[in-house]
Coordinates of C-alpha atoms in Angstrom, one line a residue:
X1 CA 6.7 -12.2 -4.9
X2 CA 6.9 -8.5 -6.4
X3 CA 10.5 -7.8 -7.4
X4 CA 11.0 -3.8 -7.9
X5 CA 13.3 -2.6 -10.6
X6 CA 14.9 0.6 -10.1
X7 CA 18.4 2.2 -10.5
X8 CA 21.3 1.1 -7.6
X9 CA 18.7 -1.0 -5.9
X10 CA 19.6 -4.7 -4.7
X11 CA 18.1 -7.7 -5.1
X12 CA 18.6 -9.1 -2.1
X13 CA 18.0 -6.0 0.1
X14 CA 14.6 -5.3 -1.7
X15 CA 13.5 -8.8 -0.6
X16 CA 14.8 -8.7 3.0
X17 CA 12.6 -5.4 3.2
X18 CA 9.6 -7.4 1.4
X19 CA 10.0 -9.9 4.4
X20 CA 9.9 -7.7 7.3
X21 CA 6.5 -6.1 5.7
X22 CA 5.0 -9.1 5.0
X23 CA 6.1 -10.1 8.7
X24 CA 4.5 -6.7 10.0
X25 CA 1.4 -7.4 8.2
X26 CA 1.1 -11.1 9.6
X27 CA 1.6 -9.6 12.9
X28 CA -1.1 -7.1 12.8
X29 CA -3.9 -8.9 11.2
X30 CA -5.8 -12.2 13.0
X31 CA -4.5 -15.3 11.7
X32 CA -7.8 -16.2 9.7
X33 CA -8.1 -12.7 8.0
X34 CA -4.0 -13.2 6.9
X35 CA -5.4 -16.7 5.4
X36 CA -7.9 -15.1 3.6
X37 CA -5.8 -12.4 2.7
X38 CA -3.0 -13.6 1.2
X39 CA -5.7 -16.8 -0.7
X40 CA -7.4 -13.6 -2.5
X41 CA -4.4 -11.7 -3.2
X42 CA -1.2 -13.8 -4.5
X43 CA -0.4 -17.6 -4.5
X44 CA 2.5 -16.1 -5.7
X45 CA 4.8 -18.3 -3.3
X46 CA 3.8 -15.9 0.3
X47 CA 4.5 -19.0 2.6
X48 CA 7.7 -19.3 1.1
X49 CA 8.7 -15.8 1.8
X50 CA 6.9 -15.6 5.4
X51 CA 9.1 -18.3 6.4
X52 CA 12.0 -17.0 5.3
X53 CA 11.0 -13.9 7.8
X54 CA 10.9 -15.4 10.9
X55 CA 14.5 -14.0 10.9
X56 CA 13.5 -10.9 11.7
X57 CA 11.0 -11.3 14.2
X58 CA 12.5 -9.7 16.9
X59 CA 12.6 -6.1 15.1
X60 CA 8.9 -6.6 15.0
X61 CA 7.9 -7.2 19.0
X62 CA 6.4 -3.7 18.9
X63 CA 4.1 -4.6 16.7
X64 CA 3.1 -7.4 18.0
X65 CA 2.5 -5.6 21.6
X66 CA 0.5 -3.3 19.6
X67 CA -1.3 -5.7 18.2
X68 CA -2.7 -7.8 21.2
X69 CA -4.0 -4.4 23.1
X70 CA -6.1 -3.7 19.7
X71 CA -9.4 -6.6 19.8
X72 CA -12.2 -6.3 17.4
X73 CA -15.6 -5.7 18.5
X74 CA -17.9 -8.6 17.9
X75 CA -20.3 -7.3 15.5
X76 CA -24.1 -8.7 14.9
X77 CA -23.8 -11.2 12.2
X78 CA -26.0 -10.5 9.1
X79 CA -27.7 -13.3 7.3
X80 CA -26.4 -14.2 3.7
X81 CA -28.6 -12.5 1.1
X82 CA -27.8 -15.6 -0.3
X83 CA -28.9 -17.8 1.9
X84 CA -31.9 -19.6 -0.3
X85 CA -28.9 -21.1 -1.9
X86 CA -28.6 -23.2 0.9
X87 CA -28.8 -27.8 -0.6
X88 CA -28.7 -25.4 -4.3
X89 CA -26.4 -27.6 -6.7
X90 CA -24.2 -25.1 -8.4
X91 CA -21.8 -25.6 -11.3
X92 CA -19.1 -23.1 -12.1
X93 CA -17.2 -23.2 -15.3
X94 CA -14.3 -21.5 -15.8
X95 CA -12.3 -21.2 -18.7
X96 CA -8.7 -21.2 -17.1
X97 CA -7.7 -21.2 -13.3
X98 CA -5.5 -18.6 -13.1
X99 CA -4.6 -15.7 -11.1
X100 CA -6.4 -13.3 -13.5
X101 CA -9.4 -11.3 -12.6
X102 CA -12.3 -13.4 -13.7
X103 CA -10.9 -17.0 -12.2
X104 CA -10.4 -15.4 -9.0
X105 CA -14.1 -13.7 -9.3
X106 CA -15.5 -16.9 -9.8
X107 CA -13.9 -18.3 -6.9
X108 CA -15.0 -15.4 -4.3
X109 CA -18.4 -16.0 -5.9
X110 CA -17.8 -20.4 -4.7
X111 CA -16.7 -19.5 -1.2
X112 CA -19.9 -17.0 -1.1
X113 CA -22.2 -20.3 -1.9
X114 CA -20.1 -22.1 0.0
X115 CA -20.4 -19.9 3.2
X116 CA -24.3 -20.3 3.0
X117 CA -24.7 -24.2 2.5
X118 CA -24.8 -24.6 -1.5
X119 CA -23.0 -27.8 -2.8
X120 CA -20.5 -26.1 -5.2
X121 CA -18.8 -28.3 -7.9
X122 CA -15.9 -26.7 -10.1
X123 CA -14.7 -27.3 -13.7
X124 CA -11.8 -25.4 -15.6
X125 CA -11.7 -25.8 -19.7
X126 CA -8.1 -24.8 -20.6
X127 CA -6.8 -26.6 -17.7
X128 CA -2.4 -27.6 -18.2
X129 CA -1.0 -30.7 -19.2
X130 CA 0.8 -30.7 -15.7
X131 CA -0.7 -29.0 -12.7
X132 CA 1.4 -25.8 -12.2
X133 CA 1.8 -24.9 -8.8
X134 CA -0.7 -21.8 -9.4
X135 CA -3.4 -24.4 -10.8
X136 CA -2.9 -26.3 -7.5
X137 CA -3.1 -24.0 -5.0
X138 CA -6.0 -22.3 -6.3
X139 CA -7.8 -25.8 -6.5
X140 CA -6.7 -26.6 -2.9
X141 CA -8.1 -23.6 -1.5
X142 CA -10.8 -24.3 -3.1
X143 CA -11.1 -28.1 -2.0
X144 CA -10.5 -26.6 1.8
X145 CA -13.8 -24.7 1.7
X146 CA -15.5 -27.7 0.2
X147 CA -15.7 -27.2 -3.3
X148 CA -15.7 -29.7 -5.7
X149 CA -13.1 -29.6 -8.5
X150 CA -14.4 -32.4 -11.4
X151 CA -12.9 -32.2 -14.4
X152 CA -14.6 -30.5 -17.4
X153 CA -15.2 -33.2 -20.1
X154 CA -16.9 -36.5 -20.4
X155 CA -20.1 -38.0 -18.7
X156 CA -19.0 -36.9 -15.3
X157 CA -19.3 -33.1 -16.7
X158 CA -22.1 -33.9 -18.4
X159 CA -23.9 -35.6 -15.5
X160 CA -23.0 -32.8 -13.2
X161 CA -24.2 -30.1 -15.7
X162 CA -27.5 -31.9 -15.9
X163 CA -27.9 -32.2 -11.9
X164 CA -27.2 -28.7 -11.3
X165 CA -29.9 -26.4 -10.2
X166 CA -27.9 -23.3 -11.7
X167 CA -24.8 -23.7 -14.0
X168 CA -22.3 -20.1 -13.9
X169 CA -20.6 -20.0 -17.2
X170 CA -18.0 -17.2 -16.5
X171 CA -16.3 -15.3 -19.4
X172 CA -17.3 -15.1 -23.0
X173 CA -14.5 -17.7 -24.5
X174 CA -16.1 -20.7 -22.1
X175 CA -19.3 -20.9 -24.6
X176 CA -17.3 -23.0 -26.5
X177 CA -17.7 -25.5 -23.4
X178 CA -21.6 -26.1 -23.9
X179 CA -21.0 -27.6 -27.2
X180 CA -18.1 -29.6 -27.0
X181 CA -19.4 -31.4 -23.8
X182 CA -22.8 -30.9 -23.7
X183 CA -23.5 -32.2 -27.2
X184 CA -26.7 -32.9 -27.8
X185 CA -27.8 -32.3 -24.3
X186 CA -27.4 -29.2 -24.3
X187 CA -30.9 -27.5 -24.8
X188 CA -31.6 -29.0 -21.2
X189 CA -28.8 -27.2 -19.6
X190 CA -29.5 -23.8 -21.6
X191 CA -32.5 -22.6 -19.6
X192 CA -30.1 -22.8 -16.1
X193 CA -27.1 -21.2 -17.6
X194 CA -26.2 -17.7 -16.0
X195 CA -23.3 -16.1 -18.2
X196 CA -21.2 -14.0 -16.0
X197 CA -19.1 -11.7 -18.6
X198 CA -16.4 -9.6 -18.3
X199 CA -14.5 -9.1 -21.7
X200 CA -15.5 -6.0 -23.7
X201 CA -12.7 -6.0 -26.7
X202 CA -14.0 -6.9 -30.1
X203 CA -12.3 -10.2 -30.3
X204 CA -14.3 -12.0 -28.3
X205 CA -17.7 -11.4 -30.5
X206 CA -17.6 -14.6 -32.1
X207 CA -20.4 -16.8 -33.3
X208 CA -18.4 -19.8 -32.2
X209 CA -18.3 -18.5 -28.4
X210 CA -21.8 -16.7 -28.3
X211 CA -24.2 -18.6 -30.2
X212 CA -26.1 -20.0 -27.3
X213 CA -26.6 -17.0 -25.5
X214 CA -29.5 -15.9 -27.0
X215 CA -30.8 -18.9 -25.0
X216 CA -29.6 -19.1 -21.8
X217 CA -31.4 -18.0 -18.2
X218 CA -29.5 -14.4 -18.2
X219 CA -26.2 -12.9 -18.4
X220 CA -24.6 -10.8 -15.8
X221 CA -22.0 -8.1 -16.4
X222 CA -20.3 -5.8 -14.0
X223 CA -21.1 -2.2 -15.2
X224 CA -24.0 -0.4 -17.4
X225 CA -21.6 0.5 -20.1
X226 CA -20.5 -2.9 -20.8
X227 CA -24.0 -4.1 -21.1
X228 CA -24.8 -1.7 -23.8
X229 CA -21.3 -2.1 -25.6
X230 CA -23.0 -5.9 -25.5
X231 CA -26.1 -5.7 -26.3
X232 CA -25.1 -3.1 -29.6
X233 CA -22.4 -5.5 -30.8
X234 CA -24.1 -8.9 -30.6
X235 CA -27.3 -7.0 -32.4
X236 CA -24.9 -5.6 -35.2
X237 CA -22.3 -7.7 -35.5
X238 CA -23.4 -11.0 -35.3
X239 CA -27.5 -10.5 -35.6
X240 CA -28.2 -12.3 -32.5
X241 CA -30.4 -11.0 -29.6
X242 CA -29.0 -10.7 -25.7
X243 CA -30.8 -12.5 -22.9
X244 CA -32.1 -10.8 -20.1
X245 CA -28.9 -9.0 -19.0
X246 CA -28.5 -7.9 -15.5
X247 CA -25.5 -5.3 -14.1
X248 CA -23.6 -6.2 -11.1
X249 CA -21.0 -3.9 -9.9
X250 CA -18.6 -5.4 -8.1
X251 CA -17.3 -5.1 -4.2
X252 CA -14.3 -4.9 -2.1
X253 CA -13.6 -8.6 -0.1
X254 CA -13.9 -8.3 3.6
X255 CA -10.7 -8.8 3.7
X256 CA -9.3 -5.9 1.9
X257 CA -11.2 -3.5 3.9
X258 CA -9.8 -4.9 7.4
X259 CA -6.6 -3.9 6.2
X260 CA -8.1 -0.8 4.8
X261 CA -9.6 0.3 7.7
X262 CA -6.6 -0.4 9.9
X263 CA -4.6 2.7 10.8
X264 CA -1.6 0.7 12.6
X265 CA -1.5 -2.0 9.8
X266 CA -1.7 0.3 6.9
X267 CA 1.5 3.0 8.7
X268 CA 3.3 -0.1 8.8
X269 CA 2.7 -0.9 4.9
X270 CA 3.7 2.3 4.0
X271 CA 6.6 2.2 5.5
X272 CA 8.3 -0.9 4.7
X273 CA 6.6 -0.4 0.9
X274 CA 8.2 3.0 0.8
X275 CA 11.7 1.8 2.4
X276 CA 11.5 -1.1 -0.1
X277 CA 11.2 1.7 -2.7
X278 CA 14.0 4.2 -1.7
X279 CA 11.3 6.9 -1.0
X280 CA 10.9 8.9 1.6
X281 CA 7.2 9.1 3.8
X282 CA 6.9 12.9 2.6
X283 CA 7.3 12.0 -1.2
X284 CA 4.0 11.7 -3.3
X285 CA 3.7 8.7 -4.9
X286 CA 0.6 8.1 -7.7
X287 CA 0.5 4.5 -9.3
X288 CA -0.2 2.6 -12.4
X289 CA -1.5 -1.0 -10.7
X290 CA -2.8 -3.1 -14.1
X291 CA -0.9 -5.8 -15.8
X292 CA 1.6 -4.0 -18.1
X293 CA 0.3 -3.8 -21.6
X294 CA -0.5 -1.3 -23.9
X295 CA -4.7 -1.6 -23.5
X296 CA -3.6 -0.1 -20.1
X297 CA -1.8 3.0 -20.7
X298 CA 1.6 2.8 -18.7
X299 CA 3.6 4.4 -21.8
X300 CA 0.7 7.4 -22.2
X301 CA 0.7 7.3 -18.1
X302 CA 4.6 8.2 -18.2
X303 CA 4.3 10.7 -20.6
X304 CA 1.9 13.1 -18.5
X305 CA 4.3 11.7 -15.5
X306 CA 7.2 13.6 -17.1
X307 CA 5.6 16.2 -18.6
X308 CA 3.6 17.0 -15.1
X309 CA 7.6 17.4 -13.5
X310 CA 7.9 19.9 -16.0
X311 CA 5.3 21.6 -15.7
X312 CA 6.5 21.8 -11.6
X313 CA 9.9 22.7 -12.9
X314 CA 8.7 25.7 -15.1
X315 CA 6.6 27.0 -12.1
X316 CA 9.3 26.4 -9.6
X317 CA 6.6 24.7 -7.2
X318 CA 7.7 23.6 -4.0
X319 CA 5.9 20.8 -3.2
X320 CA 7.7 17.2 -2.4
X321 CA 9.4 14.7 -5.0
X322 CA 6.6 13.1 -6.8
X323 CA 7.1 9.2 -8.0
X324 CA 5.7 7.4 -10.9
X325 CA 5.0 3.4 -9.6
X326 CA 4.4 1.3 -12.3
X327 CA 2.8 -2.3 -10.4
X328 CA 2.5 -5.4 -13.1
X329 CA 5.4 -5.6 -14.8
X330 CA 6.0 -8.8 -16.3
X331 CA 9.2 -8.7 -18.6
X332 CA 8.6 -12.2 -20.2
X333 CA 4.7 -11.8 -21.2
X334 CA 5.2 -8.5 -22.5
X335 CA 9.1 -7.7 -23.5
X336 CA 8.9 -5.4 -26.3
X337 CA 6.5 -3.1 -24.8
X338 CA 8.3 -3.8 -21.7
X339 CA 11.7 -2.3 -22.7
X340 CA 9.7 0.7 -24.3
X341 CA 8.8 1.9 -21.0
X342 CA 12.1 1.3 -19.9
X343 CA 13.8 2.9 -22.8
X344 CA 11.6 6.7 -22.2
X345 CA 12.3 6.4 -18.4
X346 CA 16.1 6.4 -19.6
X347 CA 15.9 8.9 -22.6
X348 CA 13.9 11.6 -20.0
X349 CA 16.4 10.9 -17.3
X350 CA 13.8 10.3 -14.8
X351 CA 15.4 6.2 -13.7
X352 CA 15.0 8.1 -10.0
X353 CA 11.7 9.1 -10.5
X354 CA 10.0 5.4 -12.0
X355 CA 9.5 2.1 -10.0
X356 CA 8.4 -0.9 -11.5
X357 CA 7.3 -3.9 -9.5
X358 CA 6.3 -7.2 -10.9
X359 CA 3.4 -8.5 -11.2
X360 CA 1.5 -9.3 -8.2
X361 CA -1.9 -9.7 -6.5
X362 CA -0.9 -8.5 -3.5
X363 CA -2.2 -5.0 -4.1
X364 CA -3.0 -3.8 -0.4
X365 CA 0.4 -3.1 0.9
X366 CA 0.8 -1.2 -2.4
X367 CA -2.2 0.8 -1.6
X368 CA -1.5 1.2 1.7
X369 CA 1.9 3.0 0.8
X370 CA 0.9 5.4 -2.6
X371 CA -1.0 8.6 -2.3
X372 CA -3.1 8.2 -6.1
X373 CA -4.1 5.4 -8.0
X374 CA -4.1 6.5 -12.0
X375 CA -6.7 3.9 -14.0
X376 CA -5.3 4.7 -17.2
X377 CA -6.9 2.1 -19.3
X378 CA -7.1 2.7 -23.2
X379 CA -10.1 2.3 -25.9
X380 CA -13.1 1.5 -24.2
X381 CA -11.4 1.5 -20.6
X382 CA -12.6 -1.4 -17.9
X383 CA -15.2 -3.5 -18.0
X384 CA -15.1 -2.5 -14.5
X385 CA -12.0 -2.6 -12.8
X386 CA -11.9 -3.6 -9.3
X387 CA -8.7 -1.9 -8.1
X388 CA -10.6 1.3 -8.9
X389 CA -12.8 0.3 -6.1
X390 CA -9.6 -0.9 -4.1
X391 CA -7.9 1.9 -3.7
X392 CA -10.9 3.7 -2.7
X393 CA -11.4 1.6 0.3
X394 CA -7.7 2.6 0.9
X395 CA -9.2 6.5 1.0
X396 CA -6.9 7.2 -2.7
X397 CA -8.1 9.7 -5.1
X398 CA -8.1 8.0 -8.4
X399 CA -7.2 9.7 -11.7
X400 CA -8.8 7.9 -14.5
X401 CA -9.6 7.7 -18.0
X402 CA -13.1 8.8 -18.6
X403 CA -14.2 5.4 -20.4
X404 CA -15.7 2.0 -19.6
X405 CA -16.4 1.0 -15.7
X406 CA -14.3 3.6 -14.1
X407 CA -16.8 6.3 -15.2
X408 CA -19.6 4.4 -12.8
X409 CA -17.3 4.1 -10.1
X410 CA -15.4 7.4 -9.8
X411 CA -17.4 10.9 -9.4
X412 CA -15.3 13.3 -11.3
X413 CA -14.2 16.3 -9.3
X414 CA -15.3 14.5 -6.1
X415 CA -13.8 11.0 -5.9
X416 CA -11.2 11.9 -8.3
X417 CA -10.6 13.3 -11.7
X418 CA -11.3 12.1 -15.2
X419 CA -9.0 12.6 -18.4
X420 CA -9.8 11.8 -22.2
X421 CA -8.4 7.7 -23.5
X422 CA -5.4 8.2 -26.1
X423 CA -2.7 11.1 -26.7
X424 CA -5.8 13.6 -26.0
X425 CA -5.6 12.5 -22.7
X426 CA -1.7 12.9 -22.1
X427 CA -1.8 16.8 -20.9
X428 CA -5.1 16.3 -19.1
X429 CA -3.7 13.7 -16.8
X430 CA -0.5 15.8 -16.3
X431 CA -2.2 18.9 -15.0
X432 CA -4.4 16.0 -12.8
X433 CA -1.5 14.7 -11.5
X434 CA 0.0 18.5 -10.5
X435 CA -3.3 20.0 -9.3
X436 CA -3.2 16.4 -6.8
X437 CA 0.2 17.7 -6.1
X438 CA -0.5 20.7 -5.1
X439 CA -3.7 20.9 -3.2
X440 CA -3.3 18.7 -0.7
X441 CA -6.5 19.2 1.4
X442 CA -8.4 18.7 -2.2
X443 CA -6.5 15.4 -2.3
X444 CA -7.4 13.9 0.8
X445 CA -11.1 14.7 0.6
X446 CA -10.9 13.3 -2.6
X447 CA -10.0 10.4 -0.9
X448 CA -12.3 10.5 2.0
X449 CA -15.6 11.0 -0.4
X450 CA -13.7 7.8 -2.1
X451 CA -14.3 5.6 0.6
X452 CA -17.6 6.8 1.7
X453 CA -18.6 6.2 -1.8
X454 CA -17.7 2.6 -1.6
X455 CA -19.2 2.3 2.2
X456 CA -22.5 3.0 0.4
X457 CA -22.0 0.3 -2.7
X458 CA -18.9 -1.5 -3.3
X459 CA -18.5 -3.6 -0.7
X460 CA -19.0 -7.7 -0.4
X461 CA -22.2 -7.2 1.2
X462 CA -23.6 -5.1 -1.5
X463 CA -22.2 -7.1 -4.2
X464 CA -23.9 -10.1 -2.7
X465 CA -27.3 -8.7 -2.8
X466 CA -26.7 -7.8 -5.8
X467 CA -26.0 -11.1 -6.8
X468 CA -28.9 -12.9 -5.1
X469 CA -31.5 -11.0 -6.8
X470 CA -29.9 -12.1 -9.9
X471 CA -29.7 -15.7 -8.9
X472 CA -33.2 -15.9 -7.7
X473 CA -34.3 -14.5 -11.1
X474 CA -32.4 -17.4 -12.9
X475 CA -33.4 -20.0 -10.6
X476 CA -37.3 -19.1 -10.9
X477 CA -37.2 -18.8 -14.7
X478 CA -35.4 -22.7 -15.0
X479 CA -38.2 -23.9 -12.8
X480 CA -40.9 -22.0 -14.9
X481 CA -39.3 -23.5 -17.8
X482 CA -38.5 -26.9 -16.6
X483 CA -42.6 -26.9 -15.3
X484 CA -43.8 -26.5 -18.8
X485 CA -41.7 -29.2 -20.3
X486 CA -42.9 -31.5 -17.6
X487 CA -46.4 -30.5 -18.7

């Protein structure tokens, strides 16, 4: 689980507090919705820590009390706009199982296709020597809603590949899969292929990963600016042509926004989040929740942190002790950039002020306890960037960087406020950060138009529609395609 950092704080005391809000949230949430819950957001070892809770059950009767006079209303189940993917063979391909953002996207997509009656087979490229117990659990979940895990190479991918109505080849780095297995087979498989792509850094343009896609059904990428950051490069880079490309933003699980919309649930986050923290319920606290690396921004984020306490300072403002949360730290994948954040929270005195927690997938009680999410990613931002989207549900303003996905997502001035990428954007955020301060009616209905905003388009719902009208695109070109080789 998420261990916090921070000056005078123990160990063992931070974890005890972890417990009892992990215990709250169990309490408060139906046992299938918890399931689901805690499969889309960790893996990181919960059932370890839930049963080392039980301990303190009794300080937590209330809520259960509370809990069995609250009963969801039954609402009118809508069909699947998926639902002509029902006896569908589907192959996913995934280039790693892991608990990064495209693996898990790919998953929710399986359990979608699942829900409606598709037979779902599953194949990961870079898969470990020995099964981690990350690479299991994922695949277990997975096997418990009936997908089928096969492995990637020889006939049996080969065979599958061929069978499948519709073949998902998710991030750009997997193209490498259609050679290597397909072999010479592989111009019957092209015309079913959907490429689901979520990289945007110049790395990834390589003849060796993208050759085929000039060929395939489509590709499918989760905002507008992507797609044209796509379509530019492949033209000019490597003098290749996209397929059809279709956008597909995103949405929140149902899952998320059950928590989201839960008053008691969320109170109880917050305060065990903020007790875990040392912070008090009156202090405003505006996080950084991104894998710690330089692409997104933590060092330029604590810059305008600091300088937006002196700006405060110099005004003599008298609003509440603000709190700089940095969530995704990860000392061994990233040490030396690590130790530089560490290093300028200790050189501007501000160790009381800074909170790191490691990395974790478990963003809602997170959520559920800051008062602004801060997207501060660098060069050309997010492809999309989902916790954008999160924290919305969560009714956050968001203060982000005015590049990539988050422009598509946030409505500057309404939903939140956007700053210039780089050192450009260092005093911009920072006078963000104190007008969010310091207008606090301007930051809830920030907030508020945040959540309405992702009512009308960023939820599971939406994002399946979204995806259905690409699928039956795909599906009805292979058949037009596979009709005229026939004839």
């Amino acid at each position: 689980m998420a261990k916090h950092t921070a000056v005078g704080w123990g160990h063992h005391h931070y974890h005890h507090l972890q417990n009892r809000w992990l215990l709250a949230l169990l309490l408060m949430l139906s046992v299938s919705t918890v399931i689901a819950f805690f499969m889309r957001s960790a893996f990181d070892s919960c059932d370890r820590t839930v049963s080392a809770a039980v301990d303190g059950i009794g300080s937590s009767r209330h809520v259960i009390q509370v809990a069995e006079k609250r009963t969801a209303p039954i609402a009118a189940v809508k069909p699947s706009p998926l639902s002509f993917m029902k006896s569908k063979v589907v192959l996913l391909v995934s280039y790693e199982l892991s608990l990064s953002g495209g693996p898990l996207l790919l998953m929710e997509l399986a359990f979608l296709l699942r829900s409606v009656g598709a037979e779902v087979y599953w194949m990961t490229i870079m898969k470990p020597s020995e099964t981690d117990e990350v690479t299991y659990s994922l695949e277990h979940k997975m096997l418990g809603r009936g997908v089928q895990v096969v492995s990637a190479k020889g006939k049996e991918a080969l065979d599958t590949a061929l069978r499948a109505d519709l073949v998902v080849l998710n991030t750009a780095v997997a193209g490498k899969w259609l050679d290597v297995v397909l072999k010479g087979d592989v111009h019957r498989v092209l015309p079913k292929v959907l490429w689901w792509i979520h990289e945007m850094r110049g790395h990834y343009f390589k003849l060796d990963y993208v050759k085929h896609l000039p060929f395939v059904a489509g590709a499918m990428i989760d905002s507008h600016v992507t797609t044209e950051y796509w379509k530019n490069r492949t033209q000019e880079r490597l003098k290749i042509k996209m397929p059809d490309t279709y956008v597909v933003h995103l949405g929140n699980s149902k899952e998320l926004m059950q928590v989201a919309e839960d008053t008691v649930a969320k109170r109880v986050l917050r305060e065990h989040v903020r007790e875990s923290l040392g912070v008090l319920n009156e202090d405003l606290l505006f996080a950084l929740i991104n894998s710690v690396s330089r692409g997104k921004g933590q060092d330029l984020f604590l810059r305008s942190f600091y300088e937006a306490l002196q700006l405060i300072k110099e005004k003599k403002m008298q609003i509440p002790p603000l709190h700089a949360v940095i969530v995704g730290s990860d000392m061994s994948a990233q040490t030396k950039f690590e130790m530089e954040l560490r290093d300028y929270v200790v050189l501007k005195k501000i160790q009381d002020r800074v909170h790191f927690v490691n990395k974790t997938l478990t963003v809602a009680p997170y959520l559920a306890a800051i008062d602004v999410l801060v997207q501060n990613s660098q060069a050309r931002g997010e492809c999309f960037g989902r916790i954008t989207i999160e924290a919305m549900a969560f009714q956050l303003p968001v203060l982000g960087t005015s590049a990539g996905g988050t422009t598509e997502i946030v409505v500057n001035g309404t939903t939140g406020l956007l700053h210039p990428v780089g050192k450009p954007g260092v005093t911009p955020l920072a006078k963000n950060i104190v007008k969010l301060a310091t207008h606090v009616e301007r930051r809830l209905t920030m907030g508020k138009r945040g959540y309405e905003r992702v009512k009308e388009r960023f939820l599971e719902q939406h994002m399946a529609e979204r995806i259905a009208r690409v699928l039956k695109e795909v599906l009805r070109k292979s058949k037009n395609k596979s009709s005229r080789h026939i004839g």
